[in-house]
Short mmCIF file of C-alpha atoms and ligand atoms in Angstrom, two decimals:
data_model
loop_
_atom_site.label_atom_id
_atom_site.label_comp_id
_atom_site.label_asym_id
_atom_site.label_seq_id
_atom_site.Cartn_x
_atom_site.Cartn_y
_atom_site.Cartn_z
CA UNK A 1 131.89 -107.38 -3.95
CA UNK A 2 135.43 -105.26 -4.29
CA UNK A 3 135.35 -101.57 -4.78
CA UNK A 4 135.78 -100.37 -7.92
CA UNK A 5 138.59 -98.29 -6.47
CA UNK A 6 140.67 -99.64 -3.98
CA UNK A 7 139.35 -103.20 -4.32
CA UNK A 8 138.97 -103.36 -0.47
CA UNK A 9 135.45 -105.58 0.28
CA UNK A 10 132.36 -103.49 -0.01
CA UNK A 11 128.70 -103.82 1.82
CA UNK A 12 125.50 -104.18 -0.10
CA UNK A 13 123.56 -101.99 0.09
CA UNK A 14 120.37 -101.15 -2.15
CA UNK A 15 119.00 -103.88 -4.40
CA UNK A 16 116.20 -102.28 -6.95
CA UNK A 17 116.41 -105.70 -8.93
CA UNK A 18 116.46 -106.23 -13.16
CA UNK A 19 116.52 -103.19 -14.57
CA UNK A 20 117.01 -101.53 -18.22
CA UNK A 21 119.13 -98.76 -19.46
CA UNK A 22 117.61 -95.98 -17.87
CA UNK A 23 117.62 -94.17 -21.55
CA UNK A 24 116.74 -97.13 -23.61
CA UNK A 25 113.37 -95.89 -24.82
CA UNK A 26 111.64 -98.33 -27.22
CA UNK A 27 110.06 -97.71 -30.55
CA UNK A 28 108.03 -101.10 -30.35
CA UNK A 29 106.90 -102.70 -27.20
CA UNK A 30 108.21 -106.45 -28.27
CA UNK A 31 112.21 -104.95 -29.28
CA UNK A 32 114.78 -106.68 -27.44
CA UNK A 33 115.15 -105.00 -23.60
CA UNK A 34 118.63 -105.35 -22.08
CA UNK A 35 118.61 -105.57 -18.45
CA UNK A 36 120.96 -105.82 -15.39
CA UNK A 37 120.51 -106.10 -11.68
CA UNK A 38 120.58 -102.49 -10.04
CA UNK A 39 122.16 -103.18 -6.62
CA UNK A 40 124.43 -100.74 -4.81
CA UNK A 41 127.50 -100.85 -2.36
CA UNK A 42 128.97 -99.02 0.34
CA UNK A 43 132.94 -99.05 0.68
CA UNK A 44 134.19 -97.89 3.84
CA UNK A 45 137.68 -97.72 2.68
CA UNK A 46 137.77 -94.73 0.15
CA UNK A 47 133.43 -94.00 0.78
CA UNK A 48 132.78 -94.49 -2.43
CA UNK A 49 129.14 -95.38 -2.88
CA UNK A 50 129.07 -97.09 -6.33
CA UNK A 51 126.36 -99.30 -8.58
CA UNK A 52 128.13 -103.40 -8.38
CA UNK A 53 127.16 -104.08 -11.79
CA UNK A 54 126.77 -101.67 -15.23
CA UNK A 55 125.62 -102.12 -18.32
CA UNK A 56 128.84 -102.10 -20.88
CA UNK A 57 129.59 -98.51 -21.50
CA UNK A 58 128.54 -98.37 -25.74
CA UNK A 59 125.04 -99.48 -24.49
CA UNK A 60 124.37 -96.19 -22.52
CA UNK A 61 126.11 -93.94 -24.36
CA UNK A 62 125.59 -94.42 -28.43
CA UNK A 63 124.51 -92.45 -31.73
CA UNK A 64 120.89 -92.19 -30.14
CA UNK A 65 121.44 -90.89 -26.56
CA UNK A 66 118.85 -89.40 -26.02
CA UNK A 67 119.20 -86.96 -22.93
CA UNK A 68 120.18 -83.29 -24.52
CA UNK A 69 121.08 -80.93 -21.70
CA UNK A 70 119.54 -78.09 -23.63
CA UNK A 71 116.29 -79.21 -22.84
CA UNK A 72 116.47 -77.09 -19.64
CA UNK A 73 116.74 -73.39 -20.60
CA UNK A 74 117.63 -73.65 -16.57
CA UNK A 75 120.21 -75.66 -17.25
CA UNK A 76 121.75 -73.48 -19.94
CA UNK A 77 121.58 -70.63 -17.52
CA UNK A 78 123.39 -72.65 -14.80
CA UNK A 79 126.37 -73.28 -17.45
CA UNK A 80 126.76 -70.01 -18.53
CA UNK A 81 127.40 -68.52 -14.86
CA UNK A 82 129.69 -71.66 -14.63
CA UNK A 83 131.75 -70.90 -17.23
CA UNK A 84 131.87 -67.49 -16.52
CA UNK A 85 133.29 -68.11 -13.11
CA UNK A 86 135.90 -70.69 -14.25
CA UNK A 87 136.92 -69.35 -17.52
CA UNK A 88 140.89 -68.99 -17.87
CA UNK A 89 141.62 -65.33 -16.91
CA UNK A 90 142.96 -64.92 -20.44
CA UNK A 91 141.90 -66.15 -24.06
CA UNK A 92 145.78 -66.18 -25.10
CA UNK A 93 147.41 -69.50 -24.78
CA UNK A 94 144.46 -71.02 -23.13
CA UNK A 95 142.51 -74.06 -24.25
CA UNK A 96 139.07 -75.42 -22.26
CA UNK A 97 138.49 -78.72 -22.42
CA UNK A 98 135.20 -80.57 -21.56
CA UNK A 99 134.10 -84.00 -20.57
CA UNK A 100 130.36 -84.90 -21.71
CA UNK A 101 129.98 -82.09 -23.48
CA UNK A 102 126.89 -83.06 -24.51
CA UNK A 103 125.00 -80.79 -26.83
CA UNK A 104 127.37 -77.76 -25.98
CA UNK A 105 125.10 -76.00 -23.48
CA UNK A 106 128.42 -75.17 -21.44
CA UNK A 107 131.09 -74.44 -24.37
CA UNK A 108 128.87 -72.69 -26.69
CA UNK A 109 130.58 -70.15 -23.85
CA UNK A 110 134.20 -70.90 -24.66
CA UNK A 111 132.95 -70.59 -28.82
CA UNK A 112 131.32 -67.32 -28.23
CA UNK A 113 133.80 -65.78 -26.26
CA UNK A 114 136.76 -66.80 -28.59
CA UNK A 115 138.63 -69.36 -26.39
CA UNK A 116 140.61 -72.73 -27.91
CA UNK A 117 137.95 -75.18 -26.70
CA UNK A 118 137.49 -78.95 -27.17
CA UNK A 119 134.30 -81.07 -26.37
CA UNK A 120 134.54 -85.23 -25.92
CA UNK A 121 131.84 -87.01 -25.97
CA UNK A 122 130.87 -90.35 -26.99
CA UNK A 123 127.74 -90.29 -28.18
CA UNK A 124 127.49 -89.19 -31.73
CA UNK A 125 124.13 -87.35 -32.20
CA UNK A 126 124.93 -85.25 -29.45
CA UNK A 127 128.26 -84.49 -30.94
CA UNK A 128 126.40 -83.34 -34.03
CA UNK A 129 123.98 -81.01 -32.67
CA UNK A 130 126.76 -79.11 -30.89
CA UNK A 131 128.96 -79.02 -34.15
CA UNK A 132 126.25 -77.82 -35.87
CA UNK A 133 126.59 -74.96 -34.14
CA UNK A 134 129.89 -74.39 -34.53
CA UNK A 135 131.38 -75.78 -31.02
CA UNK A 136 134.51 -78.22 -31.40
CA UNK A 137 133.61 -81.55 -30.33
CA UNK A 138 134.91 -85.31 -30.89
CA UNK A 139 132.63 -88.47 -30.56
CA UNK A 140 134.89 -90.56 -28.33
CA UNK A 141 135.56 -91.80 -24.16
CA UNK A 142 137.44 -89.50 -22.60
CA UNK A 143 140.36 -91.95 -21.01
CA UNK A 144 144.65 -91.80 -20.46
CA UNK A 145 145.31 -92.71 -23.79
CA UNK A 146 142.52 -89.98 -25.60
CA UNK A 147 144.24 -87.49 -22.76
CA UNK A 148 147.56 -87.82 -24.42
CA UNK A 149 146.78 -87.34 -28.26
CA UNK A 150 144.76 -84.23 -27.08
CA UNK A 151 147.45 -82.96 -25.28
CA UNK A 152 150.04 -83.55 -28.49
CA UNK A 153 147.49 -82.05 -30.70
CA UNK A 154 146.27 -78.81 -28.97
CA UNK A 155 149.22 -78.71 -25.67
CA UNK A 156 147.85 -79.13 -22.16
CA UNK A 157 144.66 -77.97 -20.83
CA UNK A 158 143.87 -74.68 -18.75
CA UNK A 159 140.61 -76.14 -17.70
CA UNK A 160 138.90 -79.48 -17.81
CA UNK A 161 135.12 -79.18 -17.16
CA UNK A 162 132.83 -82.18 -16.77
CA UNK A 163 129.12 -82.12 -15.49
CA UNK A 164 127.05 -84.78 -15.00
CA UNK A 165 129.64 -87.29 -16.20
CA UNK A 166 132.51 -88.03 -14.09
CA UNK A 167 130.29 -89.98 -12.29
CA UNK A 168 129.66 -92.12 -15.60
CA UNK A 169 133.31 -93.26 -15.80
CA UNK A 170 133.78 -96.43 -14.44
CA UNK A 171 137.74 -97.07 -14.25
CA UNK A 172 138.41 -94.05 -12.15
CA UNK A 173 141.74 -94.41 -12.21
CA UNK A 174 142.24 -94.35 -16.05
CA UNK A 175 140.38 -90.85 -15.93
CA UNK A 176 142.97 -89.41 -12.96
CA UNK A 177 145.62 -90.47 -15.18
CA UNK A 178 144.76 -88.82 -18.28
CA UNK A 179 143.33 -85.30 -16.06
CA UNK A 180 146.91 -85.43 -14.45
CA UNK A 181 148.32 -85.74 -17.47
CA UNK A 182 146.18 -82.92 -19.14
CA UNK A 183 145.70 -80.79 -16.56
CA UNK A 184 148.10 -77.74 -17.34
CA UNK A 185 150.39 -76.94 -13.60
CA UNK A 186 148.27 -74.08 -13.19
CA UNK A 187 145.15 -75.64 -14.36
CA UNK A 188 141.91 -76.61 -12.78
CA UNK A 189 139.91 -79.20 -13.18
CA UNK A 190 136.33 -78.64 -12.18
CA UNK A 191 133.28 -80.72 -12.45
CA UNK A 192 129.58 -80.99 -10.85
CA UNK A 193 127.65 -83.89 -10.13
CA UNK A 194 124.49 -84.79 -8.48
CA UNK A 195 125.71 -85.12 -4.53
CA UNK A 196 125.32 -87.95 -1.96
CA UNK A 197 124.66 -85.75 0.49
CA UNK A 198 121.40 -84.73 -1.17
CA UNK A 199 120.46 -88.06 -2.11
CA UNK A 200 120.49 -89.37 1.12
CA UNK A 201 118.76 -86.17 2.71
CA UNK A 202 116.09 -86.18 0.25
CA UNK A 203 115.85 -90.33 -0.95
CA UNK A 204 115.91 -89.14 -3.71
CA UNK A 205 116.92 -93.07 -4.77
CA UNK A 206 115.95 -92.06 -8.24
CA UNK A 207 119.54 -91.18 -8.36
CA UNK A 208 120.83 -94.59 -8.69
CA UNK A 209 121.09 -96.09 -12.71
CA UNK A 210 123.05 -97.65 -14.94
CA UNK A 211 124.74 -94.13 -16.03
CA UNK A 212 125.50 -93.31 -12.63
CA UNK A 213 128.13 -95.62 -11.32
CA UNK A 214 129.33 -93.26 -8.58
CA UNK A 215 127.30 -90.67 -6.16
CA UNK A 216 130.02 -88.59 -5.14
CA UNK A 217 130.94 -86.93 -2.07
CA UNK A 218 133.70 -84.42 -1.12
CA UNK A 219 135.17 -87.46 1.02
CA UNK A 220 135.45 -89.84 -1.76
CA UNK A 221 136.67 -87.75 -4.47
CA UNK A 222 139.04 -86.51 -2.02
CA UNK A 223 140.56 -90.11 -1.64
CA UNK A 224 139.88 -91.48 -5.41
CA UNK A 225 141.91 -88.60 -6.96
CA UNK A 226 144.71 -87.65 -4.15
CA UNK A 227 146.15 -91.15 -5.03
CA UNK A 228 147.48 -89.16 -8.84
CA UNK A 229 148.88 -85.98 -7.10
CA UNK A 230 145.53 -84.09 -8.07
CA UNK A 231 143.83 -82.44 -5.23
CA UNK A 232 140.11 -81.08 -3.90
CA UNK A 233 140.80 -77.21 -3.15
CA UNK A 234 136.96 -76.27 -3.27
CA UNK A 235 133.45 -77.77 -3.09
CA UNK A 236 130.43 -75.57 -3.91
CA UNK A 237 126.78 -76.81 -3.45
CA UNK A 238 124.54 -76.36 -5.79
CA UNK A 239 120.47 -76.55 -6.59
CA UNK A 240 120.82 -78.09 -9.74
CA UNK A 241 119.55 -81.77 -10.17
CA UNK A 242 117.72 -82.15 -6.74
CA UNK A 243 120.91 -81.22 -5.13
CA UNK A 244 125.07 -81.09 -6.80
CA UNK A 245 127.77 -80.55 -6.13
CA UNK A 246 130.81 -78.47 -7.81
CA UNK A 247 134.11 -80.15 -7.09
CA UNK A 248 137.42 -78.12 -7.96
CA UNK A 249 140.71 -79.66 -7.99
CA UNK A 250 143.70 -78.59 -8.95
CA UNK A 251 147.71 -80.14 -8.83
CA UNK A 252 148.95 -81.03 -5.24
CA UNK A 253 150.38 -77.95 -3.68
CA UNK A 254 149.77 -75.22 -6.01
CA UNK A 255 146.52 -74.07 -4.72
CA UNK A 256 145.06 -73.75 -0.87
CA UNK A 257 142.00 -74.94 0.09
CA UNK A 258 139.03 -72.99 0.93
CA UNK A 259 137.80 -72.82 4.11
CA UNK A 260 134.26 -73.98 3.07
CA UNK A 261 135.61 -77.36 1.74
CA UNK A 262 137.17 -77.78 4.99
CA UNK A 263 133.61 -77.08 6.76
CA UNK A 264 131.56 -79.18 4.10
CA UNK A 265 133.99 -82.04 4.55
CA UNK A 266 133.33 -81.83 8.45
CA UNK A 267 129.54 -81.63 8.10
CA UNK A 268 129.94 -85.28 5.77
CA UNK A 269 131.71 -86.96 8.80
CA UNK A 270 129.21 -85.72 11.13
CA UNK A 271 126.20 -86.88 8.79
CA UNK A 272 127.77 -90.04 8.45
CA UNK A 273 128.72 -90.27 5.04
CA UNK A 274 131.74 -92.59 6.06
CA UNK A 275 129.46 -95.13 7.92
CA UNK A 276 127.45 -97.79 7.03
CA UNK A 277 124.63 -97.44 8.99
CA UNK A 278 123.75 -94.43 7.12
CA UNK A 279 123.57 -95.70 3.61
CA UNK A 280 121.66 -99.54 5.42
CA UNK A 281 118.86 -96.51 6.94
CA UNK A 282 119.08 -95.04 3.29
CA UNK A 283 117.50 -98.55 1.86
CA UNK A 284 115.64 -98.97 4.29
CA UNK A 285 113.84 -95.61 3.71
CA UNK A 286 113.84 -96.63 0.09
CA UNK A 287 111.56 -99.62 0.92
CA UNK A 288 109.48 -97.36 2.86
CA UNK A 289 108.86 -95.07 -0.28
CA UNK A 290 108.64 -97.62 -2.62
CA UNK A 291 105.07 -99.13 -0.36
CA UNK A 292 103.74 -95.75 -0.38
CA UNK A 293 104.15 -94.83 -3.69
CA UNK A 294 102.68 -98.23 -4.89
CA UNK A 295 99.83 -97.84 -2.08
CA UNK A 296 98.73 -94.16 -3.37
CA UNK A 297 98.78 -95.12 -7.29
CA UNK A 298 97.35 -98.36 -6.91
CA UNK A 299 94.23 -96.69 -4.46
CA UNK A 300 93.95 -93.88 -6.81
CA UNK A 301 93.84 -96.47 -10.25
CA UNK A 302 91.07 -98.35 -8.05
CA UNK A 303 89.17 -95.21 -8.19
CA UNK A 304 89.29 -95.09 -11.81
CA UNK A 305 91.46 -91.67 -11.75
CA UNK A 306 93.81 -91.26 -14.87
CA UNK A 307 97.53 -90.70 -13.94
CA UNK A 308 100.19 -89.72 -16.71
CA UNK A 309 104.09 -88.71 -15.95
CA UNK A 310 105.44 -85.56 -16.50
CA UNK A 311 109.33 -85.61 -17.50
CA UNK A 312 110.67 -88.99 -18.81
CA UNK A 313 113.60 -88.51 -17.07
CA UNK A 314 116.43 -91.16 -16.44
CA UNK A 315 115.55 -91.42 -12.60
CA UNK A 316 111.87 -92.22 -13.09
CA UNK A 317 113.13 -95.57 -14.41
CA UNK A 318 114.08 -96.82 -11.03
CA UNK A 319 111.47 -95.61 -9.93
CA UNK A 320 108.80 -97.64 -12.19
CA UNK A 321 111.04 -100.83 -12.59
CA UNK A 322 111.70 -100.91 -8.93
CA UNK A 323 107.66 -100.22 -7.63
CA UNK A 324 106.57 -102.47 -10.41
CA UNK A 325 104.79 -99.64 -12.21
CA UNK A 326 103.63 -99.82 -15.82
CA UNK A 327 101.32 -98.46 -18.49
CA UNK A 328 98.51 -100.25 -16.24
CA UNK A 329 99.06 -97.58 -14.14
CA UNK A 330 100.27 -94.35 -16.16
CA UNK A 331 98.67 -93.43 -18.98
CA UNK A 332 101.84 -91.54 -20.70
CA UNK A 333 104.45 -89.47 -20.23
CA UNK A 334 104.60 -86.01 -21.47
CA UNK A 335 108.34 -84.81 -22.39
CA UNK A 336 109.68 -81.67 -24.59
CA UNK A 337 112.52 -84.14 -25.96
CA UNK A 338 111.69 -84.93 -29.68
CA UNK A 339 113.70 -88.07 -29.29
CA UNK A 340 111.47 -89.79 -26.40
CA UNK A 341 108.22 -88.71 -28.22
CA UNK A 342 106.77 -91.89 -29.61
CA UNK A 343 108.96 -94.33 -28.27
CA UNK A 344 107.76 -96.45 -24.69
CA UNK A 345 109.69 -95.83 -21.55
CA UNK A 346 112.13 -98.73 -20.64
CA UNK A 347 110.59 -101.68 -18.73
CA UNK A 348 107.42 -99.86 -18.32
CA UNK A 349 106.14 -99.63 -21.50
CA UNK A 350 104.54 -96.13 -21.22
CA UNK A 351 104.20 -94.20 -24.16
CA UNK A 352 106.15 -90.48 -23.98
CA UNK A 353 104.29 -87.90 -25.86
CA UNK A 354 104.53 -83.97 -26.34
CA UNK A 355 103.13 -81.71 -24.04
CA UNK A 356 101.06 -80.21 -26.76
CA UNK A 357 99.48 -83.74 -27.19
CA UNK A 358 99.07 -83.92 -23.24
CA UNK A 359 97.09 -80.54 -23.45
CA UNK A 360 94.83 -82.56 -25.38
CA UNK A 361 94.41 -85.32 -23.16
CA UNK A 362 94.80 -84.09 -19.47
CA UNK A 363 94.77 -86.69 -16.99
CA UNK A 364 93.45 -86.51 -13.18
CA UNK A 365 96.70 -86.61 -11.99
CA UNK A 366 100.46 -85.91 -13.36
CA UNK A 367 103.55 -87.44 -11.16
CA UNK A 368 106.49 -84.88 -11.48
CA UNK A 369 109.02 -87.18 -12.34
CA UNK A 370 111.70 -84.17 -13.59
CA UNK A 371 110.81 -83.52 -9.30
CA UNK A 372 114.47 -81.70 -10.19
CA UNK A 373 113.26 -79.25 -12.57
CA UNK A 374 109.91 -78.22 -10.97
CA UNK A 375 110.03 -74.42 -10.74
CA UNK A 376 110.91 -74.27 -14.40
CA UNK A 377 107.62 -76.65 -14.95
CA UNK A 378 105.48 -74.76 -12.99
CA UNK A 379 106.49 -71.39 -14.02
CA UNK A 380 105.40 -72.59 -17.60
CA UNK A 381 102.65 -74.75 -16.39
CA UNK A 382 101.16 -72.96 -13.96
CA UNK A 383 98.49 -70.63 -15.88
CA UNK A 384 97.84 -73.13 -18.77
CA UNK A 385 97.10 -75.89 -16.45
CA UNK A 386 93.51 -76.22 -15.54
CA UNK A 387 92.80 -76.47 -11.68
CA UNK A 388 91.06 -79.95 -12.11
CA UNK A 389 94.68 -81.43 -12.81
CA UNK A 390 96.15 -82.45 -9.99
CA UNK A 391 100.28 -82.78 -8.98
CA UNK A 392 101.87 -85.65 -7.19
CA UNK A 393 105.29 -85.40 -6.07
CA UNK A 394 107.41 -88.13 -4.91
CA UNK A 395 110.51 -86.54 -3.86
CA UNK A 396 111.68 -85.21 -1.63
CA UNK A 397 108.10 -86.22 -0.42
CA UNK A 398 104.90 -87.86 -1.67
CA UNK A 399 102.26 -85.59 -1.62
CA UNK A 400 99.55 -84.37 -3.90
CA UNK A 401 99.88 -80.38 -4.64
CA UNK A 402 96.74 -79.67 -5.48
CA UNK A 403 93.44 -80.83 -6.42
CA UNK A 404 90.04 -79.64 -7.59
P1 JHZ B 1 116.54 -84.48 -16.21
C1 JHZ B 1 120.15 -86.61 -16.87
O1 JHZ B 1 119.24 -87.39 -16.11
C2 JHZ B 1 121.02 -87.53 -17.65
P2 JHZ B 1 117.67 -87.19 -16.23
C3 JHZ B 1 122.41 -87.69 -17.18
N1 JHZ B 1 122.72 -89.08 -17.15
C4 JHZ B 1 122.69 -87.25 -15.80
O2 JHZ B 1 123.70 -87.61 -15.27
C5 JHZ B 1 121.69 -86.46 -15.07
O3 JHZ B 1 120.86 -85.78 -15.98
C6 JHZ B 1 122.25 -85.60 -14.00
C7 JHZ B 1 112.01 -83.17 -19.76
N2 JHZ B 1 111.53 -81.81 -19.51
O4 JHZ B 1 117.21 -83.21 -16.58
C8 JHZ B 1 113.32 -83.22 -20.52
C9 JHZ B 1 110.24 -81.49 -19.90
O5 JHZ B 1 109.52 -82.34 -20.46
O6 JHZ B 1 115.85 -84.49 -14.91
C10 JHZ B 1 113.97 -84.48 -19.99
O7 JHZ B 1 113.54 -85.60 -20.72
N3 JHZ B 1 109.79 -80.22 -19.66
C11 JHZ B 1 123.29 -86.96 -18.10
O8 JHZ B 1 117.19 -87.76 -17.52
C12 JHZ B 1 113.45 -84.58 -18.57
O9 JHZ B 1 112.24 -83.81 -18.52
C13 JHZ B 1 110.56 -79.27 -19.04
O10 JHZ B 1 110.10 -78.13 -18.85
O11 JHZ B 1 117.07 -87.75 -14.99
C14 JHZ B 1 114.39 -83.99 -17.55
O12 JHZ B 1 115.46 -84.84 -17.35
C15 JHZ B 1 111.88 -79.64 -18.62
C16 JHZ B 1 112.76 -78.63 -17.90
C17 JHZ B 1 112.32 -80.92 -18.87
O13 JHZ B 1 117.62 -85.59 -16.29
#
């Protein structure tokens, strides 16, 4: 196994065996299922912790993607302060580019405010929706060769934003080529991902799919970009997804680092984010959840209790393909995305449905599988739920919440 990177020899670490697309929800339980073998590595040359294998690219990201960021009004809220505190200090001259742009939640800023903006992403219904309202968007990879027509067509970028995708990109080094080349000499680059760190504080192994080839840390995207002249002058933590973090980087030499990147990328050396013991206690931990999570739905099925999901998120297929849970076991999965309702979770077979239907059909017990998102769930859920449903988390912790 060579690192994706640097090619140096990596360790194994995790293996969560076959697996699906994370987001490959069915629409009949006997269509075709694509799978790969989830295992992870460890290299202790640039600390990159990366996924060996991936599905190819086109078969996670397509016309029927169907993750929409807007789904989190949360979420929307996070990207407006974001933009706000990255936004080019003036709308003349300046253009905003963004990296899985989604469905716009983040440049419907830049569109409202009046700023040259471009969104690229590569999955074409998403592209729609945010066209549809008016945001400027392209269905295609962001890579070197995409970087330079965008750059002859609208001159080099202010800012590049990405969230929640820079960790999708597999050849990392295409992607610092076409940011350096992009990247106006006063520009920053600044992007937000769900952070090792937090993963390994919480095990929150859920983490680790096919769309997430990389969980970065300020030490690795330190090394992986410093290699193209482009350098980490900031790293901001941040709630969002169980635990992010905001990277900024700007050209070599024209900006000085902060002082709390400098203490952040201390406190990763003295967690041990460059060894691999760390990430070999990590998966051992993630055996250790996987038994008790198997042991408490299994003992409360025995008892004839009815479990459903809440949130059919990407992460909770680990989570069922690697414990071996199915529709035996959950009863369905309620999700606000009209493009999971009706279809069957990948692997699992469970069907999603809307939480109006769920209302109808309350269950015993509901697993908080959007774990990430639970303050917005319970502020909604919290007065329309009756006290006889009960709520299981699994991470950072299995417990039940309450019960009647
Ligand atoms: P959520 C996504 O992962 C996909 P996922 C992506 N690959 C990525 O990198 C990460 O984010 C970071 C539903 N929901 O946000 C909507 C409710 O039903 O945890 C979603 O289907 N009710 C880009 O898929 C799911 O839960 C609600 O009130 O793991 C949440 O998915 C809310 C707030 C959400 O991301």
């Amino acid at each position: 196994m060579r690192c994706r990177h640097c090619s140096n020899s990596t360790v194994l670490i995790n293996d969560f065996g076959s697996m699906p697309v994370a987001n490959s929800f069915r629409n009949q339980l006997d269509e075709d299922l694509f799978r790969f073998d989830l295992k992870t590595s460890f290299c202790e040359f640039c600390n990159l912790f990366q996924i060996i294998d991936n599905p190819k690219v086109e078969q996670m990201f397509h016309d029927s993607y169907p993750f929409f960021t807007s789904t989190s009004k949360s979420m929307v809220n996070h990207f407006s302060k974001f933009f706000e505190e990255f936004k080019p200090p003036s709308k003349e001259d300046s253009f905003v580019v963004e990296i899985g742009s989604n469905d716009g939640s983040l440049l419907v800023q830049a569109k409202n405010q009046g700023f040259h903006h471009l969104g690229v992403d590569p999955s074409g219904n998403v592209v729609e929706r945010a066209k549809s309202c008016g945001i400027n968007s392209i269905c295609e990879f962001f890579s070197e060769k995409l970087a330079k027509e965008i750059k002859s067509k609208h001159g080099e970028a202010n800012r590049i934003f990405a969230a929640n995708v820079i960790c999708h990109i597999p050849d990392l080094h295409d992607l610092a080529r076409g940011i350096k080349d992009l990247l106006a000499q006063d520009g920053l680059f600044v992007f937000e991902e769900p952070y090792l760190g937090s993963m390994l504080e919480k095990i929150s192994y859920d983490q680790i799919y096919d769309e997430h080839i990389y969980i970065f840390s300020g030490l690795s995207v330190q090394t992986v970009f410093a290699e193209y002249g482009l350098q980490l002058v900031d790293l901001q933590e941040q709630t969002t997804h169980g635990g992010s973090m905001r990277y900024v980087m700007a050209h070599q030499g024209t900006t000085t680092p902060s002082k709390e990147m400098l203490r952040i990328l201390d406190r990763e050396k003295n967690q041990g984010l460059n060894s691999v013991e760390t990430y070999l206690r990590f998966a051992r931990e993630c055996e250790k959840r996987r038994s008790q999570l198997r042991e408490l739905l299994f003992g409360l099925a025995a008892e004839g209790k009815r479990i459903a999901g809440y949130g059919a998120t990407s992460k909770s297929t680990t989570i069922l393909n690697y414990c071996n849970i199915g529709n035996e076991i959950i009863e369905y999965f309620c999700d606000t995305t009209p493009e999971k309702q009706g279809k069957f979770t990948p692997g699992s077979h469970i069907p999603v449905i809307s939480r109006e239907e769920a209302q109808e059909r309350l269950p015993d017990y509901f697993i908080l599988f959007a774990w990430n998102h639970a303050e917005e769930i319970m502020r909604y859920e919290s007065n329309k739920m009756p006290s006889s449903v009960a709520w299981i988390n699994i991470i950072p912790k299995l417990e039940i919440l309450s019960s009647s």
